[in-house]
CSV table of C-alpha atoms and ligand atoms in Angstrom, one decimal:
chain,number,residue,atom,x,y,z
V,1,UNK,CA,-53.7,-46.3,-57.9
V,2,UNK,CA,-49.6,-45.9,-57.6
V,3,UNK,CA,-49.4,-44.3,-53.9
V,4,UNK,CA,-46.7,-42.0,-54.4
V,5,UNK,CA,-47.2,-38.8,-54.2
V,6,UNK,CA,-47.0,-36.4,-57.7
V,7,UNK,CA,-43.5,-34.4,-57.2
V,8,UNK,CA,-42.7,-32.4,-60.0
V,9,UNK,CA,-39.4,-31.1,-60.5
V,10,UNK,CA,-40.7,-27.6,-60.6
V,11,UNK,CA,-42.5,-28.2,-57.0
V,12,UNK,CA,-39.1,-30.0,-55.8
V,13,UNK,CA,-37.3,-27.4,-56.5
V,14,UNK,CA,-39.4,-25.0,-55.0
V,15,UNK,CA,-39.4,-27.5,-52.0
V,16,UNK,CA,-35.7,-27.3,-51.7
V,17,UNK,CA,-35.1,-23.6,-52.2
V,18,UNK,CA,-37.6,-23.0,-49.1
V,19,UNK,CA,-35.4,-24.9,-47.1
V,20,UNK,CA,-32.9,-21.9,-47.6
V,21,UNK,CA,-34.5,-19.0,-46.1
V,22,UNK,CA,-32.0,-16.5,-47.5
V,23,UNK,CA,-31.9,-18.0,-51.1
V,24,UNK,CA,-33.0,-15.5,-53.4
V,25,UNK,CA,-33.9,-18.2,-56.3
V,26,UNK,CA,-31.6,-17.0,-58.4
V,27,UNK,CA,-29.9,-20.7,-59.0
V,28,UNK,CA,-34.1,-21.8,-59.2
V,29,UNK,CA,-34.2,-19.7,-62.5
V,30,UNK,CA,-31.2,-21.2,-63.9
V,31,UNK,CA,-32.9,-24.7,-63.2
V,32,UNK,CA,-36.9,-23.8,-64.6
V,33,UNK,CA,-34.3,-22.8,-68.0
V,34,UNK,CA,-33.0,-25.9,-68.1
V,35,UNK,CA,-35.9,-27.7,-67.7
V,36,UNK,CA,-37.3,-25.8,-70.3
V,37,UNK,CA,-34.2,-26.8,-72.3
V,38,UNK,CA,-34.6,-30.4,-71.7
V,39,UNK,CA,-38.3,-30.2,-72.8
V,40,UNK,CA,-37.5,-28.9,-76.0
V,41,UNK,CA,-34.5,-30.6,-76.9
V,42,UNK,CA,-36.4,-34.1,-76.0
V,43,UNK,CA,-39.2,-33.1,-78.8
V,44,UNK,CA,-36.4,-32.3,-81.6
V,45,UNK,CA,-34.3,-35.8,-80.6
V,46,UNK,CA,-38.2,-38.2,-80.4
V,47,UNK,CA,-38.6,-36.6,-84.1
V,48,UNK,CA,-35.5,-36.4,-85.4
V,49,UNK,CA,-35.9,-39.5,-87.7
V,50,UNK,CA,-39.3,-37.5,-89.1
V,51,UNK,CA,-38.0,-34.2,-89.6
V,52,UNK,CA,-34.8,-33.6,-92.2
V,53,UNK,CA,-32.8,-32.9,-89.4
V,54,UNK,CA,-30.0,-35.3,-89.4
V,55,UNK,CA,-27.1,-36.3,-90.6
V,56,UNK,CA,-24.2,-33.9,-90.4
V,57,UNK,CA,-24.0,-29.9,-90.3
V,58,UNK,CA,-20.8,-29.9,-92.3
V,59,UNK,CA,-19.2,-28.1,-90.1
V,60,UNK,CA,-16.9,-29.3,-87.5
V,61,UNK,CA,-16.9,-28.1,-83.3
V,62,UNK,CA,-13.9,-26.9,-81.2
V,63,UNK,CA,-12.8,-30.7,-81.2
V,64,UNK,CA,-12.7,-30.7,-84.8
V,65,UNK,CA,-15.6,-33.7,-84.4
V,66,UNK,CA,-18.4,-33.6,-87.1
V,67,UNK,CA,-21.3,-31.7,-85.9
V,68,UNK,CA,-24.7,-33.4,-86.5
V,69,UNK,CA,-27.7,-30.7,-86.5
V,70,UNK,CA,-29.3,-31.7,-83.0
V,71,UNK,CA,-25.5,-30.5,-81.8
V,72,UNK,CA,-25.9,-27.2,-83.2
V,73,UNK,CA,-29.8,-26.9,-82.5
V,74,UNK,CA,-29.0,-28.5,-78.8
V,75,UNK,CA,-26.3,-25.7,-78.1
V,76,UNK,CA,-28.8,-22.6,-79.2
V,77,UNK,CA,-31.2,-23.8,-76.9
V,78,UNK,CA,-29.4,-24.2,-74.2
V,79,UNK,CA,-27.8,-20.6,-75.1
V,80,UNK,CA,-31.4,-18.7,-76.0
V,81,UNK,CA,-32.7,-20.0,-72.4
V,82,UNK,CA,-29.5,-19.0,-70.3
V,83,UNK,CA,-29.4,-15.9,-71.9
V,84,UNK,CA,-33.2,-15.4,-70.5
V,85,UNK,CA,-32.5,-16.9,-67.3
V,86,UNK,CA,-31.2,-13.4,-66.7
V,87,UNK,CA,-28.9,-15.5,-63.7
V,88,UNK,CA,-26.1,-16.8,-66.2
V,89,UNK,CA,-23.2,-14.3,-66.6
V,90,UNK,CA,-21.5,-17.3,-69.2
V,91,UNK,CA,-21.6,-20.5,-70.5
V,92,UNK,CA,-18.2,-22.7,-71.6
V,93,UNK,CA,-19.9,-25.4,-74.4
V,94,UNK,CA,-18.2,-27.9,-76.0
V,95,UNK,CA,-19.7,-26.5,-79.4
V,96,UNK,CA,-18.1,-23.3,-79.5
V,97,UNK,CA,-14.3,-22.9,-78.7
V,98,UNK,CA,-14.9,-19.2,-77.3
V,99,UNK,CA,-17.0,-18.7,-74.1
V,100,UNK,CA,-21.1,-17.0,-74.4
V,101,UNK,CA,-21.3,-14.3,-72.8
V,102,UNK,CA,-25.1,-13.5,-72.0
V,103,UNK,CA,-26.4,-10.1,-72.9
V,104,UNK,CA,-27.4,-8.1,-69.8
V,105,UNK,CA,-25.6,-11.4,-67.8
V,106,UNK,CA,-22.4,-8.6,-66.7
V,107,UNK,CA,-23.8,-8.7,-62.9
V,108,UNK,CA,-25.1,-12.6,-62.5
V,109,UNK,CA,-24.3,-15.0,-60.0
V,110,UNK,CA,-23.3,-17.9,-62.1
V,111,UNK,CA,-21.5,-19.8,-64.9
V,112,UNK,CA,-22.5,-22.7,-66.8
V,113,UNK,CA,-20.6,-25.5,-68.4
V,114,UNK,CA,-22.9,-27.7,-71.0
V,115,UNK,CA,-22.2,-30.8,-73.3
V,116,UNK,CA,-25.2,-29.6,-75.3
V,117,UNK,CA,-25.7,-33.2,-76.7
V,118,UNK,CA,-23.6,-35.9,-76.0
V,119,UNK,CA,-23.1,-39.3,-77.7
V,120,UNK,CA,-24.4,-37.5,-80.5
V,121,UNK,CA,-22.8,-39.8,-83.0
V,122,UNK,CA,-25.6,-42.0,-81.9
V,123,UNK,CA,-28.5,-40.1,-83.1
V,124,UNK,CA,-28.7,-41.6,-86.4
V,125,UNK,CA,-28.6,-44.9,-84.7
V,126,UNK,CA,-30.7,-44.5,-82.4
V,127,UNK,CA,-29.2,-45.0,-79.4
V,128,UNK,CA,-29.4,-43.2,-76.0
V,129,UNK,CA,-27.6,-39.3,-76.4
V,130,UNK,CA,-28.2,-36.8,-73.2
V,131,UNK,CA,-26.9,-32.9,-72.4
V,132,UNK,CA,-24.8,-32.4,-69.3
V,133,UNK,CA,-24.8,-29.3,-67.0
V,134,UNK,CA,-22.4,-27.7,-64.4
V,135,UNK,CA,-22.9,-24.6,-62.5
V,136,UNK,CA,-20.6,-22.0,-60.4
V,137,UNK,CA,-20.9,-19.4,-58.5
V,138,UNK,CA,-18.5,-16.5,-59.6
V,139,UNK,CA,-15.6,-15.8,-57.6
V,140,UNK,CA,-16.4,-11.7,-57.7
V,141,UNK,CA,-19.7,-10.8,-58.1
V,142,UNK,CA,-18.5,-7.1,-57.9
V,143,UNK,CA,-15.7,-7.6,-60.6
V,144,UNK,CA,-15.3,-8.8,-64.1
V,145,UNK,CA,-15.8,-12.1,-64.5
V,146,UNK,CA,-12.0,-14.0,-65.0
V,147,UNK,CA,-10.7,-17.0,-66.3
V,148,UNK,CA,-10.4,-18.0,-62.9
V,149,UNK,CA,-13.8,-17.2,-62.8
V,150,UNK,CA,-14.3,-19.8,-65.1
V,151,UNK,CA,-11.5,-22.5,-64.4
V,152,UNK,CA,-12.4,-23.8,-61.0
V,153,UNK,CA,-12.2,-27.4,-59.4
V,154,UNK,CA,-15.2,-29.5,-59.7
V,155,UNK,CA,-14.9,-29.1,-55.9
V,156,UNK,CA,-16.5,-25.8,-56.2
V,157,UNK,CA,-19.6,-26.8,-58.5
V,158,UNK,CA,-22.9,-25.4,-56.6
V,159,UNK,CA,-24.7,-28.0,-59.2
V,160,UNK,CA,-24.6,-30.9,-61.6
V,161,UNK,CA,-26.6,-32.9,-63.4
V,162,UNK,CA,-27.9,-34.5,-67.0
V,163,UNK,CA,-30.4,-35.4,-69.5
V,164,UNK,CA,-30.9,-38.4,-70.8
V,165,UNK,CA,-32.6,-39.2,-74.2
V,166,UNK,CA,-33.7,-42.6,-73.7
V,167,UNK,CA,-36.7,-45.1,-73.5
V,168,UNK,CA,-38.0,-42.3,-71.3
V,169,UNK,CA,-36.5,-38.8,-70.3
V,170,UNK,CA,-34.6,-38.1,-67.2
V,171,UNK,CA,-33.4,-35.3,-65.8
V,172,UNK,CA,-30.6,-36.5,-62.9
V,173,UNK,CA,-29.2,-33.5,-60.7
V,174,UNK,CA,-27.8,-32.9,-57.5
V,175,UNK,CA,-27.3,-29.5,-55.6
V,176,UNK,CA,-24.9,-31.0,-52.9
V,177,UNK,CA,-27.3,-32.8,-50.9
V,178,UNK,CA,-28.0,-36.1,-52.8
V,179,UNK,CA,-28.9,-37.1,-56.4
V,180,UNK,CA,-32.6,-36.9,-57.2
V,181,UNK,CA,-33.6,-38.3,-61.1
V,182,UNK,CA,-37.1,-36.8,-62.6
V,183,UNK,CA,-39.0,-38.7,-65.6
V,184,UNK,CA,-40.3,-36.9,-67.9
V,185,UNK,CA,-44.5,-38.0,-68.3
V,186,UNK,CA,-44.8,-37.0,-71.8
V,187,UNK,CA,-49.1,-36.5,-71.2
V,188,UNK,CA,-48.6,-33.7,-69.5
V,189,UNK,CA,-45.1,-32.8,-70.2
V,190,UNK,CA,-43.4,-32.9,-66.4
V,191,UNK,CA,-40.5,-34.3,-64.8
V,192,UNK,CA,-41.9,-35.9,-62.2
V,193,UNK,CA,-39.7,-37.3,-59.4
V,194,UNK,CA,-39.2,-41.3,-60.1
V,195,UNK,CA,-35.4,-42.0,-58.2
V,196,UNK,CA,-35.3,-40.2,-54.9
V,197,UNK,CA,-31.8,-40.1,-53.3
V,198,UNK,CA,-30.0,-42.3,-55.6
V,199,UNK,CA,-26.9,-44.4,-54.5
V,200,UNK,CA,-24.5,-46.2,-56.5
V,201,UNK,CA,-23.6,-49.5,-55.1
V,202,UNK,CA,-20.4,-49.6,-53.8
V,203,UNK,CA,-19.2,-52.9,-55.7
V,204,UNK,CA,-21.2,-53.8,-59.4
V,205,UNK,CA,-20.2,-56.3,-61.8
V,206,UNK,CA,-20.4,-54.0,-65.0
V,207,UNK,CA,-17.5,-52.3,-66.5
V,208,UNK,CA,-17.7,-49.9,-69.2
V,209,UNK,CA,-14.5,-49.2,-71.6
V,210,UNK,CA,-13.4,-49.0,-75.5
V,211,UNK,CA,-11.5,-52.2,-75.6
V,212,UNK,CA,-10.3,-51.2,-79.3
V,213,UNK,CA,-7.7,-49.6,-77.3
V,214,UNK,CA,-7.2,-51.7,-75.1
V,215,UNK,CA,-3.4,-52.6,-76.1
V,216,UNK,CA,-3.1,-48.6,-76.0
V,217,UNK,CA,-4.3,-48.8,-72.1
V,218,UNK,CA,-1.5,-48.4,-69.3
V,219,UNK,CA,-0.5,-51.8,-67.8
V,220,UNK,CA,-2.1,-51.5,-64.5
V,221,UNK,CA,-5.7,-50.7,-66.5
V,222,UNK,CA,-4.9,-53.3,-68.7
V,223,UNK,CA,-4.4,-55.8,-65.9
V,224,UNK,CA,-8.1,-54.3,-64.4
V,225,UNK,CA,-9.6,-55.1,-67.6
V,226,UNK,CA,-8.2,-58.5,-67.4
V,227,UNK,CA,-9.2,-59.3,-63.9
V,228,UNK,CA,-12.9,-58.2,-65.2
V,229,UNK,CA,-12.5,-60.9,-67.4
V,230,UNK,CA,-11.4,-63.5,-65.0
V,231,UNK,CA,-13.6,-66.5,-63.6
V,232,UNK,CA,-14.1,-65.8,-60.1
V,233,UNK,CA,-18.0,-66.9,-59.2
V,234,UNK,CA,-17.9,-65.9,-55.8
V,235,UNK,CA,-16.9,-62.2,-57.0
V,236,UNK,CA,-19.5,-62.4,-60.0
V,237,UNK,CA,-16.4,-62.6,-62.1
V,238,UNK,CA,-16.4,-62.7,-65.2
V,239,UNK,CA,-18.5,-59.2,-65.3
V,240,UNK,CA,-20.4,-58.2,-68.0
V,241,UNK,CA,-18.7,-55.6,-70.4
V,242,UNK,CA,-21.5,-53.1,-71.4
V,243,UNK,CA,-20.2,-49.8,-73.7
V,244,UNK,CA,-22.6,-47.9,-75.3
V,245,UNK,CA,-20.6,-45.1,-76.8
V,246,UNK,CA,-22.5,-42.8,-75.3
V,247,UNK,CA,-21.5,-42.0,-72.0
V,248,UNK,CA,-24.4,-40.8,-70.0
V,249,UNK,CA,-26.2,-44.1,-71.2
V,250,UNK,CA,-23.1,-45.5,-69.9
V,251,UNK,CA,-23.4,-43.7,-66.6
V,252,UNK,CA,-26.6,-44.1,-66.3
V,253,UNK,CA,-27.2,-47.7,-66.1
V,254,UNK,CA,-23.8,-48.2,-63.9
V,255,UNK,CA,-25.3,-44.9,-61.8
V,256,UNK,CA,-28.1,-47.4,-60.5
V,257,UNK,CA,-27.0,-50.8,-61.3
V,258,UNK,CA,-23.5,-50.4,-59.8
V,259,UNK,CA,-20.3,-50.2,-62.3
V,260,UNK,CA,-17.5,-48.5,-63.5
V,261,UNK,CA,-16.7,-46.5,-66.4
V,262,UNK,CA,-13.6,-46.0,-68.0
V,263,UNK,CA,-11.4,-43.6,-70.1
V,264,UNK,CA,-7.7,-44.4,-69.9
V,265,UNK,CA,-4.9,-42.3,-71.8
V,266,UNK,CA,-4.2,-43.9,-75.4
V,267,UNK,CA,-2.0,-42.8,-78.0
V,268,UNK,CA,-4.7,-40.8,-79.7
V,269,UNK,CA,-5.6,-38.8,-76.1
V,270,UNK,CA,-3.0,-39.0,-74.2
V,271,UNK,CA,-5.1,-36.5,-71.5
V,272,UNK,CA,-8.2,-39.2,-72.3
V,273,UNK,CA,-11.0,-38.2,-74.5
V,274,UNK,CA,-13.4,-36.9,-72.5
V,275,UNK,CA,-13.6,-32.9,-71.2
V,276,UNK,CA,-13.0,-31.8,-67.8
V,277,UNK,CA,-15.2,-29.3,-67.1
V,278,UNK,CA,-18.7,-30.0,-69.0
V,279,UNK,CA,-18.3,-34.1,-68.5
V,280,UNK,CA,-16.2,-35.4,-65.9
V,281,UNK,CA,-16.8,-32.8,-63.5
V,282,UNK,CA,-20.5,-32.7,-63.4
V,283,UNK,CA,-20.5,-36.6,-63.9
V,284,UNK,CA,-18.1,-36.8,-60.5
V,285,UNK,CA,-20.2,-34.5,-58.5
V,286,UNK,CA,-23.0,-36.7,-59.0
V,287,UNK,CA,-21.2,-40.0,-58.2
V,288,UNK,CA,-19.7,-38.7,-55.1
V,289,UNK,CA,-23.2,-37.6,-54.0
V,290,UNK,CA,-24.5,-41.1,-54.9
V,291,UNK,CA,-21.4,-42.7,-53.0
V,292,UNK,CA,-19.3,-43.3,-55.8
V,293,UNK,CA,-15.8,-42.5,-56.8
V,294,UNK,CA,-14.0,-40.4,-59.6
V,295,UNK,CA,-10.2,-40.3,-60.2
V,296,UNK,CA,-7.9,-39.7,-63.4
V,297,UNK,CA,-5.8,-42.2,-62.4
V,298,UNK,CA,-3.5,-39.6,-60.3
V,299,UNK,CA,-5.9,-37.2,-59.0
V,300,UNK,CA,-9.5,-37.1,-57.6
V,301,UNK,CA,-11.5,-35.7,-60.6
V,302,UNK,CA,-13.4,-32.8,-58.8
V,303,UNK,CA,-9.5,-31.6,-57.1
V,304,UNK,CA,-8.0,-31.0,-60.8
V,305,UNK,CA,-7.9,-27.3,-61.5
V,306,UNK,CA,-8.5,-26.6,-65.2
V,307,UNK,CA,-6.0,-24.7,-67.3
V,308,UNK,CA,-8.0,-24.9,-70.6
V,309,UNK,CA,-12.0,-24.4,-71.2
V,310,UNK,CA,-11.7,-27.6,-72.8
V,311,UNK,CA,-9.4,-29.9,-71.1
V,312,UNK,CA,-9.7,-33.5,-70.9
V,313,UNK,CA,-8.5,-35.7,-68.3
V,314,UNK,CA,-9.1,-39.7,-68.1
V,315,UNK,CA,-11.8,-40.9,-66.1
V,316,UNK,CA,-12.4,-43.9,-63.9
V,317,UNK,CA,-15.6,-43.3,-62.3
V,318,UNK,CA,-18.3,-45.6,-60.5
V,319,UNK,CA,-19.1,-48.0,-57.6
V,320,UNK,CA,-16.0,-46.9,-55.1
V,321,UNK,CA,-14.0,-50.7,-54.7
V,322,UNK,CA,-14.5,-50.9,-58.5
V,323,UNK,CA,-12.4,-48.0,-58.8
V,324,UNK,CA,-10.2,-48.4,-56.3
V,325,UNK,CA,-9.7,-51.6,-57.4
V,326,UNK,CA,-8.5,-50.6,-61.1
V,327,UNK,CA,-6.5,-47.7,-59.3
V,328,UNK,CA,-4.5,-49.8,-57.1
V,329,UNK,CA,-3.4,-52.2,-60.4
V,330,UNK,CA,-2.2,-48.5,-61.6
V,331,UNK,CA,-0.4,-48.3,-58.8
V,332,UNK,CA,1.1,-51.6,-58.5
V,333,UNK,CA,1.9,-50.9,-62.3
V,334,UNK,CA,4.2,-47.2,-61.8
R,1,P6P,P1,-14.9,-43.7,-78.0
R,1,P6P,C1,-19.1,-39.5,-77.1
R,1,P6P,O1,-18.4,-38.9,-78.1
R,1,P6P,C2,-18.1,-39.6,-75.9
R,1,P6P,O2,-17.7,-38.3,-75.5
R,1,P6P,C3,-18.8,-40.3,-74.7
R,1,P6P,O3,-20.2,-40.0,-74.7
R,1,P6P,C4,-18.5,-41.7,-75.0
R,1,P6P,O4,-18.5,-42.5,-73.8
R,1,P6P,C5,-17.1,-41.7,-75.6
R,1,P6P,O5,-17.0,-40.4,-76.2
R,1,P6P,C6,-16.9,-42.7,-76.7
R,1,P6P,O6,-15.6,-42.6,-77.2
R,1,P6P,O7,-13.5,-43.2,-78.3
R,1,P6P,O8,-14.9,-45.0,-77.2
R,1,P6P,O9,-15.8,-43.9,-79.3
């Protein structure tokens, strides 16, 4: 009989919310939503090869990317269940280029940034896709909600976390005091608590990057990428390249494996490809938590202040000498 205790993520929260006499469980809504969420975006991904569901939308997102039907279904969910959280005053999604406002939301505590469903160019191959979640608190509760509101460092985030669709469902998270990862036991639908206080280890010998653009890469990144590829047994080198396309997958494995994942400037993004405030921000607050490091190459990831709902920035993000590693080639390199 396995010996660990039962932990749901419902009684964990519920746990850690006690520990804050003066909490009012406002933030505890907005996480039962999201569970909910998860739960019922999990069921439409595990049948979306039955169910006439994929394949594209035909229309396209803010990013002008090909929106596949579990985007679109993924985003309304996410939307529906904020807007009944009744704690959610808006919610920035990379599927719609204007910000949600949620009816009857005018006087709640907190904003929302989602990836509804990331990677999704992997659905119809099956691969591993996952939603990504970061929550503020409002600057002025007693005034209308800003842009500044809205465009805050990833410093500020009062929460963080993912989903991953994969072999099994997890929902990863951190509320500033460590990174806790729940799997979901499909018998009787719960995210049960599986990876308590997860660290990344500080070196790893995986690293995670398109190397179709590699010639595109600044020199100093290029010169990382090289030295990943060198033969060095006594540093595990020659690492192992592992890219998924799919960057929670990505994450993921490097988040508890030890790695480092990469999106450098290329011609095509100059700024990187992925988004500052519904990806690299919540991914950074969980990697610090978990001991890790996230920089763009010039700034720590979470210090950036946004100027645009959807910015990108480049990432380099992982086990802490990995990055610093790749960061002082950069350097040596400007
Ligand atoms: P590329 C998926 O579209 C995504 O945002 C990340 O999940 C993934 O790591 C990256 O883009 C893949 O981008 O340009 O290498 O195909």
């Amino acid at each position: 009989m396995n010996q660990n205790p039962l932990i749901t993520l419902n009684q964990f929260i519920a746990d850690e919310q006690s520990k804050f006499p003066k909490v009012n469980g406002n933030l505890s809504s907005i996480f039962r939503n999201l569970q909910l969420a998860a739960k019922m975006i999990n069921r439409d991904v595990r049948k979306a090869g039955l169910v006439d569901i994929l394949g594209n939308f035909g229309e396209t997102n803010v990013q002008g990317e090909e929106q596949k039907k579990l985007d679109v279904i993924s985003n309304e969910i996410f939307m529906r269940l904020m807007d009944l959280s009744g704690n959610c005053v808006c919610v920035v999604s990379e599927e719609d280029e204007d910000i949600h406002w949620c009816p009857g939301g005018e006087n709640a505590k907190y904003i929302l940034a989602i990836d509804p469903l990331d990677g999704s160019s992997n659905i119809d191959v099956n691969a591993s896709i996952g939603s990504i979640f970061s929550i503020y608190k409002r600057l002025s509760p007693d005034k209308p909600v800003t842009k500044e509101d809205i465009l805050q460092a990833g410093i500020h985030q009062v929460a963080a976390g993912y989903i991953i669709y994969g072999t099994a469902t997890m929902f990863v998270y951190t509320t500033g005091n460590g990174v806790f990862g729940f799997t979901l036991d499909d018998s009787i639908q719960e995210f049960c608590l599986s990876h308590p206080n997860i660290m990344i280890p500080e070196m790893g010998s995986i690293f995670s990057v398109n190397e179709g653009n590699l010639k595109e890469f600044p020199a100093g990144v290029q010169a990382y990428v090289d030295y990943c590829k060198g033969n060095d047994k006594a540093e595990k080198r020659p690492y192992s390249a592992r890219y998924i396309g799919s960057l929670i997958a990505d994450f993921h494995r490097n988040l508890l494996k030890g790695g480092i994942y990469m999106y450098p400037p290329t011609e095509k993004a100059p700024n990187g490809k992925l988004r500052l405030l519904y990806e690299c921000n919540p991914m950074s607050f969980l990697v610090e938590q978990a001991g890790g490091k996230s920089h763009t190459g010039k700034h720590r990831v979470m210090e950036v202040t946004p100027e645009q709902f959807h910015q990108r920035v480049p990432i380099f993000i992982g086990s802490s000498r990995m990055v610093d590693q790749v960061l002082d080639m950069m350097n040596k390199d400007a």
